Short mmCIF file of C-alpha atoms in Angstrom, two decimals:
data_model
loop_
_atom_site.label_atom_id
_atom_site.label_comp_id
_atom_site.label_asym_id
_atom_site.label_seq_id
_atom_site.Cartn_x
_atom_site.Cartn_y
_atom_site.Cartn_z
CA MET A 1 101.60 86.62 130.84
CA ALA A 2 103.13 88.39 133.83
CA ALA A 3 101.13 90.38 136.41
CA ALA A 4 100.08 93.91 135.44
CA PRO A 5 102.73 96.00 137.31
CA ALA A 6 105.65 94.04 135.89
CA ALA A 7 104.05 93.99 132.47
CA SER A 8 103.91 97.79 132.06
CA LEU A 9 107.60 98.43 131.73
CA GLU A 10 108.03 95.35 129.64
CA ASP A 11 105.17 96.51 127.35
CA LEU A 12 106.94 99.78 126.79
CA THR A 13 110.49 98.54 126.24
CA ARG A 14 109.81 95.37 124.28
CA GLY A 15 109.34 97.21 120.97
CA LEU A 16 112.46 99.31 121.33
CA TRP A 17 115.02 96.59 120.86
CA ARG A 18 114.29 92.99 121.89
CA GLU A 19 111.17 92.68 119.72
CA ASN A 20 111.89 95.64 117.46
CA PRO A 21 109.19 95.67 114.77
CA VAL A 22 111.64 96.09 111.89
CA LEU A 23 114.89 94.47 112.98
CA VAL A 24 113.39 91.48 114.81
CA GLN A 25 109.81 91.04 113.62
CA MET A 26 110.62 92.12 110.05
CA LEU A 27 107.41 94.16 109.79
CA GLY A 28 106.85 97.50 108.13
CA LEU A 29 109.69 96.94 105.69
CA CYS A 30 107.97 98.79 102.85
CA PRO A 31 108.15 102.27 104.45
CA THR A 32 111.50 101.36 106.03
CA LEU A 33 112.98 100.87 102.58
CA ALA A 34 110.98 103.48 100.71
CA VAL A 35 111.06 106.72 102.71
CA THR A 36 114.43 106.51 104.45
CA ASN A 37 116.33 108.42 101.76
CA SER A 38 116.38 111.49 104.02
CA VAL A 39 116.27 111.95 107.79
CA ALA A 40 113.39 114.46 107.63
CA ASN A 41 111.25 111.92 105.78
CA GLY A 42 112.24 109.21 108.26
CA ILE A 43 111.19 111.33 111.25
CA ALA A 44 107.89 112.35 109.67
CA MET A 45 107.05 108.78 108.71
CA GLY A 46 108.03 107.49 112.16
CA VAL A 47 105.93 110.06 113.99
CA ALA A 48 102.92 109.58 111.67
CA THR A 49 103.11 105.80 112.20
CA LEU A 50 103.47 106.24 115.96
CA PHE A 51 100.36 108.42 116.00
CA VAL A 52 98.32 105.91 113.99
CA LEU A 53 99.62 102.99 116.05
CA LEU A 54 98.77 104.69 119.33
CA GLY A 55 95.31 105.72 118.15
CA SER A 56 94.39 102.35 116.73
CA ASN A 57 95.85 100.34 119.63
CA VAL A 58 93.93 102.40 122.19
CA LEU A 59 90.69 102.19 120.22
CA VAL A 60 91.04 98.47 119.50
CA ALA A 61 91.76 97.76 123.17
CA SER A 62 88.83 99.83 124.41
CA LEU A 63 86.45 98.23 121.92
CA ARG A 64 87.78 94.70 122.42
CA THR A 65 84.57 93.49 124.06
CA VAL A 66 82.33 95.20 121.51
CA ILE A 67 83.94 94.07 118.25
CA PRO A 68 82.73 90.59 117.30
CA LYS A 69 85.46 88.12 116.41
CA GLU A 70 84.06 87.51 112.93
CA VAL A 71 84.45 91.08 111.72
CA ARG A 72 87.48 92.07 113.78
CA ILE A 73 89.90 92.50 110.86
CA THR A 74 87.37 94.65 108.99
CA SER A 75 86.87 96.75 112.10
CA TYR A 76 90.61 97.13 112.73
CA ILE A 77 91.22 98.19 109.15
CA LEU A 78 88.40 100.71 109.41
CA ILE A 79 89.87 102.15 112.63
CA ILE A 80 93.38 102.26 111.16
CA ALA A 81 92.21 103.79 107.87
CA THR A 82 90.35 106.53 109.72
CA PHE A 83 93.45 107.47 111.72
CA VAL A 84 95.67 107.35 108.64
CA THR A 85 93.35 109.57 106.61
CA THR A 86 93.22 112.06 109.47
CA ALA A 87 97.01 111.99 109.78
CA ASP A 88 97.34 112.48 106.01
CA PHE A 89 95.13 115.61 106.04
CA THR A 90 96.81 116.95 109.18
CA LEU A 91 100.32 116.55 107.78
CA GLU A 92 99.30 118.29 104.55
CA ALA A 93 97.75 121.14 106.52
CA LEU A 94 100.65 121.56 108.98
CA VAL A 95 103.83 120.51 107.14
CA PRO A 96 103.03 120.59 103.40
CA ARG A 97 106.70 120.21 102.36
CA ILE A 98 107.21 116.98 104.26
CA HIS A 99 103.81 115.75 103.17
CA ALA A 100 104.84 116.27 99.55
CA ALA A 101 108.16 114.49 100.13
CA LEU A 102 106.49 111.44 101.66
CA GLY A 103 104.17 111.23 98.65
CA PRO A 104 101.89 108.20 98.71
CA PHE A 105 103.56 106.60 101.72
CA VAL A 106 101.46 108.41 104.32
CA ALA A 107 98.30 106.87 102.90
CA LEU A 108 100.08 103.52 102.74
CA ILE A 109 100.49 103.47 106.55
CA VAL A 110 97.09 101.71 106.35
CA VAL A 111 98.81 98.58 105.10
CA ASN A 112 101.77 98.77 107.48
CA CYS A 113 101.82 95.31 109.08
CA ILE A 114 103.10 96.67 112.39
CA ILE A 115 99.79 98.42 113.03
CA LEU A 116 97.43 95.61 112.08
CA GLY A 117 99.82 93.13 113.71
CA ARG A 118 99.80 94.94 117.07
CA ALA A 119 96.01 95.39 116.92
CA GLU A 120 95.40 91.70 116.24
CA ALA A 121 98.16 90.13 118.33
CA PHE A 122 98.23 92.46 121.32
CA ALA A 123 95.79 95.35 121.67
CA SER A 124 92.70 93.20 121.15
CA ARG A 125 93.59 91.13 124.21
CA VAL A 126 94.82 93.60 126.82
CA SER A 127 93.82 96.73 128.72
CA VAL A 128 93.89 100.18 127.12
CA ARG A 129 96.89 101.16 129.25
CA ARG A 130 99.00 98.20 128.16
CA ALA A 131 97.95 98.69 124.53
CA ALA A 132 99.00 102.34 124.70
CA LEU A 133 102.40 101.49 126.24
CA ASP A 134 102.93 98.83 123.60
CA ALA A 135 102.08 101.31 120.82
CA ILE A 136 104.53 103.88 122.20
CA GLY A 137 107.29 101.27 122.48
CA MET A 138 106.72 99.76 119.05
CA GLY A 139 106.25 103.16 117.41
CA THR A 140 109.45 104.48 118.97
CA GLY A 141 111.34 101.34 117.96
CA PHE A 142 110.11 101.78 114.40
CA THR A 143 111.05 105.48 114.36
CA MET A 144 114.50 104.60 115.74
CA VAL A 145 115.19 102.18 112.89
CA LEU A 146 113.94 104.74 110.34
CA LEU A 147 116.35 107.28 111.87
CA MET A 148 119.29 104.87 111.72
CA MET A 149 118.51 103.88 108.14
CA SER A 150 117.86 107.42 106.90
CA GLY A 151 120.93 108.75 108.73
CA VAL A 152 123.25 106.33 106.94
CA ARG A 153 121.51 106.76 103.59
CA GLU A 154 121.31 110.55 103.61
CA VAL A 155 124.90 111.05 104.73
CA LEU A 156 126.33 108.67 102.15
CA GLY A 157 123.82 109.25 99.36
CA SER A 158 123.47 113.03 99.47
CA GLY A 159 126.39 114.11 101.68
CA THR A 160 123.94 115.93 103.97
CA LEU A 161 122.29 115.43 107.35
CA LEU A 162 118.80 116.92 107.74
CA GLY A 163 119.60 118.92 104.61
CA MET A 164 122.86 120.45 105.91
CA ALA A 165 125.93 119.76 103.79
CA LEU A 166 128.56 117.77 105.69
CA PHE A 167 131.55 117.30 103.48
CA GLY A 168 132.03 120.40 101.35
CA GLY A 169 132.24 120.35 97.60
CA ARG A 170 134.70 117.51 97.06
CA PHE A 171 132.43 114.73 98.30
CA GLU A 172 130.90 112.71 95.48
CA PRO A 173 127.56 111.36 96.81
CA TRP A 174 126.93 107.63 96.56
CA VAL A 175 123.71 108.19 94.65
CA ILE A 176 122.82 104.50 94.95
CA MET A 177 122.28 104.95 98.70
CA VAL A 178 119.25 107.20 98.18
CA LEU A 179 117.87 104.93 95.45
CA PRO A 180 115.91 101.75 96.27
CA PRO A 181 119.00 99.45 96.23
CA GLY A 182 120.56 101.62 98.95
CA GLY A 183 117.61 100.81 101.22
CA PHE A 184 118.10 97.07 100.75
CA LEU A 185 121.88 97.38 101.24
CA THR A 186 121.57 99.40 104.45
CA LEU A 187 118.89 97.17 105.96
CA GLY A 188 120.85 94.08 104.92
CA ILE A 189 123.99 95.34 106.64
CA PHE A 190 122.05 96.18 109.83
CA LEU A 191 120.55 92.69 109.92
CA LEU A 192 123.91 91.12 109.18
CA LEU A 193 125.53 92.96 112.09
CA LEU A 194 122.70 91.95 114.42
CA ALA A 195 122.90 88.30 113.39
CA TRP A 196 126.68 88.34 113.78
CA ARG A 197 126.34 89.82 117.26
CA ALA A 198 123.74 87.22 118.27
CA GLU A 199 125.90 84.40 116.96
CA ARG A 200 128.97 85.63 118.79
CA ARG A 201 127.03 85.99 122.02
CA GLN A 202 125.75 82.45 121.67
CA ARG A 203 129.27 81.15 121.12
CA VAL A 204 130.49 82.94 124.24
CA GLN A 205 127.68 81.36 126.22
CA GLU A 206 128.50 77.91 124.93
CA ALA A 207 132.19 78.25 125.68
CA MET B 16 80.59 85.04 123.25
CA THR B 17 77.34 83.09 123.76
CA THR B 18 77.32 79.37 123.30
CA ALA B 19 73.58 78.82 123.70
CA HIS B 20 72.72 77.80 120.18
CA ALA B 21 69.69 75.74 119.31
CA HIS B 22 70.82 74.97 115.77
CA PRO B 23 74.25 74.18 114.41
CA SER B 24 75.89 77.25 112.86
CA PRO B 25 75.20 77.73 109.17
CA ALA B 26 78.14 77.06 106.90
CA ALA B 27 78.63 80.77 106.17
CA SER B 28 79.38 81.80 109.74
CA ALA B 29 82.52 80.86 111.63
CA PRO B 30 82.20 77.61 113.54
CA GLY B 31 81.86 77.89 117.30
CA SER B 32 80.68 81.48 117.28
CA GLY B 33 77.27 82.78 118.01
CA THR B 34 77.17 86.38 116.89
CA PRO B 35 73.96 86.88 114.95
CA SER B 36 74.17 88.41 111.50
CA TRP B 37 72.08 91.45 112.40
CA ARG B 38 74.58 92.31 115.11
CA LEU B 39 77.55 92.04 112.74
CA LEU B 40 75.73 94.18 110.20
CA THR B 41 74.76 96.78 112.78
CA ILE B 42 78.26 97.04 114.19
CA LEU B 43 79.87 97.33 110.77
CA SER B 44 77.33 99.89 109.54
CA LEU B 45 77.65 101.99 112.67
CA SER B 46 81.43 101.96 112.68
CA GLY B 47 81.46 102.71 108.94
CA ALA B 48 79.20 105.70 109.45
CA LEU B 49 81.25 106.87 112.43
CA ALA B 50 84.53 106.54 110.52
CA GLY B 51 82.98 108.36 107.55
CA GLY B 52 81.84 111.17 109.79
CA LEU B 53 85.27 111.52 111.37
CA ILE B 54 87.07 111.53 108.03
CA VAL B 55 84.73 114.13 106.55
CA SER B 56 85.16 116.41 109.57
CA ALA B 57 88.95 116.06 109.38
CA TYR B 58 88.76 116.89 105.67
CA ARG B 59 86.61 119.97 106.28
CA ALA B 60 88.84 121.18 109.11
CA THR B 61 92.09 120.85 107.15
CA LEU B 62 90.84 122.01 103.73
CA PRO B 63 91.27 125.81 104.23
CA PRO B 64 94.97 125.62 105.30
CA ILE B 65 95.70 123.04 102.59
CA GLU B 66 94.15 125.25 99.89
CA ALA B 67 95.99 128.28 101.27
CA HIS B 68 99.30 126.39 101.05
CA ARG B 69 98.61 125.39 97.45
CA ALA B 70 97.67 128.94 96.45
CA ALA B 71 100.76 130.34 98.18
CA ARG B 72 102.96 127.84 96.32
CA VAL B 73 101.52 128.84 92.93
CA GLU B 74 101.86 132.52 93.81
CA ALA B 75 105.51 132.13 94.84
CA ALA B 76 106.16 130.19 91.65
CA ILE B 77 104.57 132.92 89.48
CA ARG B 78 106.77 135.54 91.18
CA GLU B 79 109.82 133.39 90.57
CA VAL B 80 109.32 132.55 86.89
CA LEU B 81 108.21 136.08 85.95
CA LYS B 82 111.18 137.61 87.81
CA LEU B 83 109.17 139.49 90.48
CA PRO B 84 106.46 141.26 88.47
CA ALA B 85 104.75 144.27 90.06
CA ARG B 86 101.37 142.59 89.52
CA TRP B 87 99.69 140.04 87.32
CA ASP B 88 96.34 139.34 85.67
CA THR B 89 94.78 135.90 85.55
CA LEU B 90 93.64 135.13 82.01
CA TYR B 91 91.06 132.39 81.51
CA LEU B 92 90.65 130.30 78.41
CA ASP B 93 87.12 130.75 77.06
CA ARG B 94 86.09 129.35 73.67
CA GLY B 95 89.56 129.40 72.19
CA ALA B 96 90.51 132.89 73.39
CA LEU B 97 91.97 134.37 76.53
CA THR B 98 89.84 136.67 78.62
CA LYS B 99 90.24 138.48 81.91
CA ARG B 100 86.70 137.58 82.95
CA LEU B 101 85.87 134.16 84.26
CA PRO B 102 83.43 132.56 81.77
CA ASP B 103 79.84 132.74 83.07
CA GLY B 104 78.79 129.78 85.15
CA ALA B 105 82.17 128.08 84.90
CA ASN B 106 83.77 126.36 87.87
CA PRO B 107 86.70 128.67 88.71
CA LYS B 108 88.90 125.66 89.53
CA ALA B 109 88.27 123.82 86.27
CA VAL B 110 88.98 126.63 83.78
CA GLU B 111 92.46 126.65 82.27
CA ARG B 112 94.38 129.81 82.91
CA VAL B 113 97.67 131.64 82.48
CA PHE B 114 99.07 134.56 84.44
CA LEU B 115 100.14 137.71 82.62
CA GLY B 116 102.68 139.75 84.59
CA PHE B 117 103.36 143.50 84.41
CA ASP B 118 106.26 145.64 85.59
CA SER B 119 105.79 148.73 87.75
CA ASN B 120 105.13 150.90 84.64
CA GLY B 121 102.30 148.63 83.56
CA ASN B 122 104.22 147.05 80.69
CA PRO B 123 103.66 143.33 80.20
CA VAL B 124 106.75 141.28 81.15
CA GLY B 125 105.51 137.86 80.15
CA ALA B 126 103.13 135.08 81.01
CA ALA B 127 103.44 132.30 83.56
CA ILE B 128 102.11 129.02 82.18
CA THR B 129 101.53 125.77 84.07
CA ALA B 130 101.69 122.48 82.21
CA GLY B 131 102.49 118.82 82.77
CA ARG B 132 102.96 115.41 81.24
CA PRO B 133 104.19 112.02 82.45
CA GLY B 134 107.93 111.89 83.12
CA PHE B 135 109.96 108.88 84.23
CA ALA B 136 107.76 108.35 87.29
CA ASP B 137 104.32 109.96 87.43
CA ILE B 138 103.38 113.35 86.02
CA ILE B 139 105.81 116.27 86.12
CA ASN B 140 103.97 119.56 86.66
CA LEU B 141 105.87 122.75 86.09
CA ILE B 142 105.39 126.47 85.60
CA PHE B 143 107.43 128.63 83.25
CA GLY B 144 107.59 132.25 82.27
CA LEU B 145 107.31 133.12 78.58
CA ASP B 146 107.68 136.37 76.67
CA PRO B 147 104.97 135.69 74.07
CA THR B 148 106.37 138.15 71.52
CA SER B 149 109.87 136.70 71.24
CA GLY B 150 109.30 133.21 72.60
CA THR B 151 112.05 133.81 75.18
CA LEU B 152 111.70 131.92 78.44
CA LEU B 153 112.02 133.86 81.67
CA GLY B 154 112.40 130.91 84.01
CA MET B 155 111.15 127.45 84.89
CA LYS B 156 110.12 125.83 88.15
CA VAL B 157 108.98 122.27 88.75
CA LEU B 158 105.83 122.29 90.90
CA THR B 159 105.29 118.58 91.51
CA SER B 160 107.18 115.49 90.41
CA LYS B 161 108.02 112.06 91.75
CA GLU B 162 111.19 111.60 89.71
CA THR B 163 113.91 109.31 91.06
CA PRO B 164 115.79 110.88 94.00
CA GLY B 165 119.40 111.53 93.09
CA LEU B 166 118.80 111.24 89.34
CA GLY B 167 115.48 112.47 87.91
CA ASP B 168 114.99 114.98 90.69
CA LYS B 169 117.92 116.94 89.29
CA ILE B 170 115.35 118.62 87.01
CA TYR B 171 114.68 120.86 90.02
CA ARG B 172 117.65 120.22 92.33
CA ASP B 173 120.36 120.92 89.74
CA SER B 174 120.48 124.72 89.61
CA GLY B 175 122.66 124.56 86.48
CA PHE B 176 119.91 122.74 84.60
CA VAL B 177 117.17 125.05 85.88
CA ARG B 178 119.18 128.18 85.06
CA GLN B 179 119.43 127.23 81.38
CA PHE B 180 115.75 127.97 80.89
CA ARG B 181 116.23 131.64 81.75
CA GLY B 182 116.76 133.36 78.39
CA ALA B 183 116.42 130.27 76.22
CA VAL B 184 114.20 130.65 73.16
CA ALA B 185 111.35 128.20 72.56
CA PRO B 186 111.01 125.76 70.87
CA LEU B 187 113.82 124.23 72.91
CA LYS B 188 116.16 121.53 71.71
CA GLY B 189 117.57 119.02 74.20
CA VAL B 190 121.26 118.32 73.49
CA LYS B 191 124.05 116.37 75.20
CA ASP B 192 126.56 119.20 74.89
CA VAL B 193 125.63 122.81 74.28
CA SER B 194 127.37 124.08 71.13
CA GLY B 195 126.44 127.71 71.81
CA ARG B 196 125.30 128.20 68.21
CA SER B 197 121.61 128.41 69.10
CA GLN B 198 119.75 130.03 71.97
CA SER B 199 117.30 127.12 71.90
CA GLU B 200 119.79 124.54 73.13
CA VAL B 201 119.30 123.06 76.59
CA ALA B 202 121.79 120.51 77.92
CA VAL B 203 119.98 117.42 79.19
CA ILE B 204 121.15 115.81 82.45
CA THR B 205 123.21 112.65 82.19
CA GLY B 206 121.37 109.90 84.07
CA ALA B 207 118.13 111.84 83.93
CA THR B 208 117.67 112.02 80.18
CA ILE B 209 113.99 111.06 80.21
CA SER B 210 113.12 113.50 83.00
CA SER B 211 115.02 116.41 81.45
CA ARG B 212 113.70 115.74 77.95
CA THR B 213 110.18 115.61 79.41
CA VAL B 214 110.67 119.08 80.90
CA ILE B 215 111.73 120.37 77.47
CA ARG B 216 108.79 118.67 75.80
CA ILE B 217 106.29 120.09 78.31
CA ILE B 218 107.59 123.60 77.66
CA ASN B 219 107.58 123.17 73.88
CA GLU B 220 104.05 121.79 73.79
CA ALA B 221 102.71 124.43 76.16
CA THR B 222 104.46 127.23 74.24
CA ALA B 223 103.04 125.99 70.94
CA ARG B 224 99.59 126.01 72.47
CA TRP B 225 99.61 129.22 74.51
CA GLN B 226 101.92 131.56 72.57
CA PRO B 227 99.39 132.22 69.73
CA LEU B 228 96.61 132.71 72.28
CA LEU B 229 98.73 135.18 74.24
CA GLN B 230 99.73 137.03 71.08
CA ALA B 231 96.09 137.27 70.00
CA TYR B 232 95.15 138.58 73.44
CA ARG B 233 97.84 141.23 73.33
CA ALA B 234 96.91 142.29 69.77
CA LYS B 235 93.34 142.77 70.94
CA ALA B 236 94.39 144.65 74.08
CA THR B 237 96.61 147.13 72.20
CA PRO B 238 94.94 147.84 68.85
#
């Protein structure tokens, strides 16, 4: 691992693109597929996950010498579940409409692999500062993918963006895009484009 | 982690680790209690705004399905009859109720009734306005549902479907194409047949149950 000063920027940017939790690590696919049928839902889910990720990473990093190895997963889950439950109540108190739209998926942030994965693989081994930067980077990377997915799906599937009609009355929405298959299609196309780009880059390097 | 261990680790604990059981138990119990405390405080802090939101939603829905009544009474179900007074000792949240609306001259305009049953995905809860004398519906609004986006959610997104319930006469009949011969016909949504038929069924069942109660209440109120 690199020295601390160089590591900070790297900690922050890694999650955005190069090690993006969804597009590269393939984590957190359940909410990525399930709640991206509208941009508002995508933003709310991204921000809620970022909050939980930041809270749990910071707490796991600061307690890393206290939590015994044997019960670390139990402790992480407990920390994560506490943050998720708090986020669930807070969202319902502050933005009841979005809370209703996200349905059970706020509570299901508990089982989002990104959060437990970052706690176990990163936050439990580094300083609080690095864990916090990592959480911000990963959380932002996750939110970014949710925005991209929900943007494509809402525009094509409902003909709207953030609820505003885009095409006038003649547009026939591709209903499938806001249904579960649309999530798989959109994510599949994103991954296909990324793989194609990586392959082409490799070929250029070889030539 | 300490390595000073007089005896080999018992089979139950992880090999190569020396955390004693009492320490694991203490840490887990303490963190459990701490997490519990935090969750309960968050619950207590957010409960008043959450309940206020829910009450405001029901109130707005009553206004909508009774076409802006001047005021309304809450009628509670007590031993098979409706009464304005909450039954003694009953939990106010557990007693079934309907809302009887009045116009500015004090004449009853109809009752708002909430009801639900499982739709295509999870339970559909809705509220509708009913004129108990004629069985005419005044309006319908879905309160909660998890119906499929783009298809089943048309039961509240499709204004054409929702509008049909204004002026329709219960018991309703779900049809593919409205013939116009009966005021009870409601056109179901193509692609959301189960969801739209569930809405009709909820209204029919709730009307069958509450209409006689409401009529009895009114007969008693105006002898």
